[in-house]
């Protein structure tokens, strides 16, 4: 089973594909919302990276 970081990374990858499709279809409003969702997913993924990296730096 995928961990949370792996799921977020997969969601970002899929979201980027959906964004490209939305752009190609000329759905600019949908693209804006998808982009916003991608930014949220990336922020959460980054927070997990920061948490994991800071916990591994501890003795």
Coordinates of C-alpha atoms in Angstrom, one line a residue:
X1 CA 0.0 0.0 0.0
X2 CA 1.2 3.5 -0.8
X3 CA 2.2 5.8 2.0
X4 CA 0.8 9.4 2.2
X5 CA 3.8 10.9 0.4
X6 CA 3.6 8.4 -2.4
X7 CA -0.2 9.0 -2.8
X8 CA 0.4 12.8 -2.9
X9 CA 3.1 12.4 -5.5
X10 CA 0.8 10.2 -7.6
X11 CA -2.1 12.7 -7.2
X12 CA 0.2 15.5 -8.4
X13 CA 1.2 13.5 -11.5
X14 CA -2.4 12.7 -12.3
X15 CA -3.4 16.3 -11.7
X16 CA -0.8 17.5 -14.1
X17 CA -2.2 15.3 -16.8
X18 CA -5.7 16.5 -16.0
X19 CA -4.5 20.1 -16.2
X20 CA -3.0 19.5 -19.6
X21 CA -6.2 18.0 -20.8
X22 CA -8.2 20.8 -19.4
X23 CA -6.0 23.4 -21.1
X24 CA -6.2 21.5 -24.4
X25 CA -10.0 21.5 -24.1
X26 CA -10.0 25.2 -23.6
X27 CA -11.4 25.0 -20.1
X28 CA -9.5 27.8 -18.5
X29 CA -11.7 28.1 -15.4
X30 CA -11.4 24.4 -14.7
X31 CA -7.6 24.7 -15.3
X32 CA -7.4 27.4 -12.6
X33 CA -9.1 25.2 -10.1
X34 CA -7.0 22.2 -11.0
X35 CA -3.9 24.3 -10.7
X36 CA -5.0 25.5 -7.2
X37 CA -5.5 21.9 -6.2
X38 CA -2.1 20.9 -7.4
X39 CA -0.5 23.7 -5.4
X40 CA -2.3 22.4 -2.3
X41 CA -1.1 18.8 -3.0
X42 CA 2.5 20.0 -3.5
X43 CA 2.4 22.0 -0.3
X44 CA 1.3 19.0 1.7
X45 CA 3.9 16.8 0.0
X46 CA 6.6 19.4 0.8
X47 CA 5.5 19.5 4.4
X48 CA 5.8 15.7 4.6
X49 CA 9.3 15.9 3.1
X50 CA 10.3 18.5 5.7
X51 CA 8.9 16.5 8.6
X52 CA 10.6 13.3 7.4
X53 CA 13.9 15.1 6.8
X54 CA 13.9 16.9 10.1
X55 CA 13.1 13.7 12.0
X56 CA 15.9 11.8 10.4
X57 CA 18.4 14.6 11.3
X58 CA 17.7 14.0 15.0
X59 CA 20.0 11.7 17.0

